[in-house]
PDB file of C-alpha atoms in Angstrom:
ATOM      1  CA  UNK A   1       8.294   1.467  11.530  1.00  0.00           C
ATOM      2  CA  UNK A   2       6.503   4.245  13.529  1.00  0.00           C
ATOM      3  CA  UNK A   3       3.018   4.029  14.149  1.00  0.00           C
ATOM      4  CA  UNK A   4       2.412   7.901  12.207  1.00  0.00           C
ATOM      5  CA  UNK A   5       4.286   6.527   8.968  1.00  0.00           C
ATOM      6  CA  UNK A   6       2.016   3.558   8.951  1.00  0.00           C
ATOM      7  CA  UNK A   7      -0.672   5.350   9.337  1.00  0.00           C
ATOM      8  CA  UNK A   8       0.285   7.448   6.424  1.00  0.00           C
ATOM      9  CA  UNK A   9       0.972   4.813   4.669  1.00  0.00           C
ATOM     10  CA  UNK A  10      -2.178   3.368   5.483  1.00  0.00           C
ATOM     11  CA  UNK A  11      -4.679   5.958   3.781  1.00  0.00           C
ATOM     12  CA  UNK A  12      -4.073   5.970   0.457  1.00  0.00           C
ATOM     13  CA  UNK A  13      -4.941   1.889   0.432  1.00  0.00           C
ATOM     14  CA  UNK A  14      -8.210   2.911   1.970  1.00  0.00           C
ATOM     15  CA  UNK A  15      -8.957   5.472  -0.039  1.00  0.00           C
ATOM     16  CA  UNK A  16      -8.745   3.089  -3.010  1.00  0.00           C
ATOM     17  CA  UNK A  17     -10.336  -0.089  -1.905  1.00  0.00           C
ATOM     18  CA  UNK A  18     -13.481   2.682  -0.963  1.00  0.00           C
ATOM     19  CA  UNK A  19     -13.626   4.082  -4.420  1.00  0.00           C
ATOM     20  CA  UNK A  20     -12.974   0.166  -6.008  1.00  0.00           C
ATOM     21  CA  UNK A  21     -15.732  -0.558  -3.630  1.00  0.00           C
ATOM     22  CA  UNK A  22     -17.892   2.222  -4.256  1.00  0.00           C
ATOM     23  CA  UNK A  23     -17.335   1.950  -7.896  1.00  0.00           C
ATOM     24  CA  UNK A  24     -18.326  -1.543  -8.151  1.00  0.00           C
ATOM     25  CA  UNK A  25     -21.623  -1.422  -5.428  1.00  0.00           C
ATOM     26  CA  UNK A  26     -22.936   1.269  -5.501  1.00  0.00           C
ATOM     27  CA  UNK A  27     -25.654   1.938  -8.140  1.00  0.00           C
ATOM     28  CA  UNK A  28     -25.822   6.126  -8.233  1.00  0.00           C
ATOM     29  CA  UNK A  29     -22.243   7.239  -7.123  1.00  0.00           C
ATOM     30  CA  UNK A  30     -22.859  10.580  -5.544  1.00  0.00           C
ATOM     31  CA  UNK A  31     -19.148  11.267  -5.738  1.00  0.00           C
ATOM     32  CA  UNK A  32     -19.348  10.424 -10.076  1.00  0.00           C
ATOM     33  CA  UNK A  33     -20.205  13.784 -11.831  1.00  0.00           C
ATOM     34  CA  UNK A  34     -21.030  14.067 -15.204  1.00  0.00           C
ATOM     35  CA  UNK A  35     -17.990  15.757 -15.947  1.00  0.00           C
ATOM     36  CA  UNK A  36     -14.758  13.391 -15.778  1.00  0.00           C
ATOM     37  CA  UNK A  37     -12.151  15.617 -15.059  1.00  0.00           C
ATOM     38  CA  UNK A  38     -12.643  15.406 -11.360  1.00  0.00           C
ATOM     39  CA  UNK A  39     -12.349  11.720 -11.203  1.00  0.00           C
ATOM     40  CA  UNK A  40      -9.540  11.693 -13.952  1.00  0.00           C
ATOM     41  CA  UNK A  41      -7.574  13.905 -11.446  1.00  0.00           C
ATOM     42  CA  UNK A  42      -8.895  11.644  -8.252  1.00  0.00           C
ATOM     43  CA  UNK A  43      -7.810   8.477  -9.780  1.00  0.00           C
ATOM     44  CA  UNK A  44      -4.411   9.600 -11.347  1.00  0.00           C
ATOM     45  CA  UNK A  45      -3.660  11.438  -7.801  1.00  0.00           C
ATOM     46  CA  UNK A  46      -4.889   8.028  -5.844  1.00  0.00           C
ATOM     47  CA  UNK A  47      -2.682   6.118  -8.377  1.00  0.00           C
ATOM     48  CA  UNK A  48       0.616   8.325  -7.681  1.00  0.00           C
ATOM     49  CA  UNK A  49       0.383   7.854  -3.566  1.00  0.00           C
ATOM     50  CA  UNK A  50       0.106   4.391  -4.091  1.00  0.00           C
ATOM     51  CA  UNK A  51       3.007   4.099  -6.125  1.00  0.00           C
ATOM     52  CA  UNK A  52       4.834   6.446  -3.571  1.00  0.00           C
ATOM     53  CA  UNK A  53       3.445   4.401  -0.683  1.00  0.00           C
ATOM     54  CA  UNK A  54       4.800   1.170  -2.631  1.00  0.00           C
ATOM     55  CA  UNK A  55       8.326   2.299  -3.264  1.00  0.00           C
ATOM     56  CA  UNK A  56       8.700   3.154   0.459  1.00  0.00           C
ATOM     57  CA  UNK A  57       7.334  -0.643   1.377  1.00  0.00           C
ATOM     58  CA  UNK A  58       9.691  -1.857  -0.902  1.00  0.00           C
ATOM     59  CA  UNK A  59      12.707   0.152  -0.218  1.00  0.00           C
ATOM     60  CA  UNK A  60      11.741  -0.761   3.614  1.00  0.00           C
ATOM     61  CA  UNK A  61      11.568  -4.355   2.911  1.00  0.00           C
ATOM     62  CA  UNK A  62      15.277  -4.263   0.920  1.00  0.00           C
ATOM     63  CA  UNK A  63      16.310  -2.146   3.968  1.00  0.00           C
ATOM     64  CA  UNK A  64      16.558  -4.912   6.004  1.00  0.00           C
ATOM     65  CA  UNK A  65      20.372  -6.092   6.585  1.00  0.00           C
ATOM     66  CA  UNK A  66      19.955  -9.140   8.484  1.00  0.00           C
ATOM     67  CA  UNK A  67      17.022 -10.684   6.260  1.00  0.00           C
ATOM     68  CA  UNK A  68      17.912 -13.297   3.962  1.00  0.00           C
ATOM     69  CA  UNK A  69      17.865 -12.464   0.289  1.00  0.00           C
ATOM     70  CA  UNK A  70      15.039 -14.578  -0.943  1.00  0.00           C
ATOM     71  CA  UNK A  71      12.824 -13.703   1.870  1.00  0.00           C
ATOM     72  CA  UNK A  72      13.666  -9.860   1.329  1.00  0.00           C
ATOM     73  CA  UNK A  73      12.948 -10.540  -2.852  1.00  0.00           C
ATOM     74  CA  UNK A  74      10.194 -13.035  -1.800  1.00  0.00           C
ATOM     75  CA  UNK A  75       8.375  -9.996  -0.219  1.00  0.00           C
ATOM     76  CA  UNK A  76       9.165  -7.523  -2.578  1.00  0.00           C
ATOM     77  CA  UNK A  77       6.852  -9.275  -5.691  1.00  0.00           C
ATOM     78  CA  UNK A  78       4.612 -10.714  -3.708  1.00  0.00           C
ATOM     79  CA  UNK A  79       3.894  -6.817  -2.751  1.00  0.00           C
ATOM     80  CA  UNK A  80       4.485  -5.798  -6.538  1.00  0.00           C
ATOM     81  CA  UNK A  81       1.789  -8.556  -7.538  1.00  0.00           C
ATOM     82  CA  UNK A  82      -0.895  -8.218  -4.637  1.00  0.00           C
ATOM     83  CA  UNK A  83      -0.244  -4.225  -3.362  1.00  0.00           C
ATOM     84  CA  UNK A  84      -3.870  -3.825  -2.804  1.00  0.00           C
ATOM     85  CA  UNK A  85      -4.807  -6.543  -0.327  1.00  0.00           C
ATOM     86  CA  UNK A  86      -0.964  -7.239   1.045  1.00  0.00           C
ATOM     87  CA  UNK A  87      -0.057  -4.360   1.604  1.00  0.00           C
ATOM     88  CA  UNK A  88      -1.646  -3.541   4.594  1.00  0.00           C
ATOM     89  CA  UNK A  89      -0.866  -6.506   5.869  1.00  0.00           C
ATOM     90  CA  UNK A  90       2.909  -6.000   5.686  1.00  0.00           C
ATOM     91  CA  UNK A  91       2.470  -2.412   7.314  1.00  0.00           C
ATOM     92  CA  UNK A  92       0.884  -3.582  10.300  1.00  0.00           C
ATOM     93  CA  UNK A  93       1.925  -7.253  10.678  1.00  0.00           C
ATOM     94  CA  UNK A  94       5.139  -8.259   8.564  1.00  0.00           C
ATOM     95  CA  UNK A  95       6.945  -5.073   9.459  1.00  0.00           C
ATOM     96  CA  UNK A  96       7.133  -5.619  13.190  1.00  0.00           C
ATOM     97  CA  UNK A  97       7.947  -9.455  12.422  1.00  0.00           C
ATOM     98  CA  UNK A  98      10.772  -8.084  10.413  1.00  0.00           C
ATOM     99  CA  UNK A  99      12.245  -5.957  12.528  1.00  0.00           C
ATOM    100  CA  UNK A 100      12.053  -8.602  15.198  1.00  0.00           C
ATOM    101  CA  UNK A 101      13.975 -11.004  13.092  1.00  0.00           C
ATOM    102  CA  UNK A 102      16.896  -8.472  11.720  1.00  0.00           C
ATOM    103  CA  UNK A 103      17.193  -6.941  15.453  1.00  0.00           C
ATOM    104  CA  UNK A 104      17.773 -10.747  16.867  1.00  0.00           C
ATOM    105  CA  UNK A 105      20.651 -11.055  14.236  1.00  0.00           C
TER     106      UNK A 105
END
């Protein structure tokens, strides 16, 4: 994977762990107005790039020819159940170590 698609990849996780973050520490959200159709439209729009951004990990990690199935389906709900904290993981660690492994096939 190139460095520009995980870096695209990349922002919409950190855009939602900040707002999760923000959400849950800070006391007066300066971003929170009284009116909820701005967030309702943040959220939903945060919630359909990570979906997005989760398909493409998963159809990357079934991509893989030379990985063994239960690794491949090993991967693929461990990122279902745990997107938010494995995910970037997998696009900057478990990608390359991937590749690696199909490649030596």
């Amino acid at each position: 994977m190139k460095n520009a698609l995980k870096i695209v990849l990349t922002i919409p996780q950190l855009i939602l762990v900040y707002y999760f973050l923000s959400h849950w520490i800070l006391k007066d959200l300066i971003w929170f107005d009284t009116n909820s159709a701005y967030y309702d439209v943040l959220m939903y729009s945060l919630f359909g790039f990570n979906v997005i951004a989760m398909i493409i990990l998963i159809y990357r990690v079934l991509s893989f020819k030379n990985i063994i199935k239960p690794i491949k389906s090993e991967w693929v709900w461990i990122l279902i159940i745990f997107y938010i904290p494995v995910s970037l993981y997998y696009i900057w660690q478990k990608d390359s170590e991937l590749e690696i492994v199909n490649d030596d096939w």
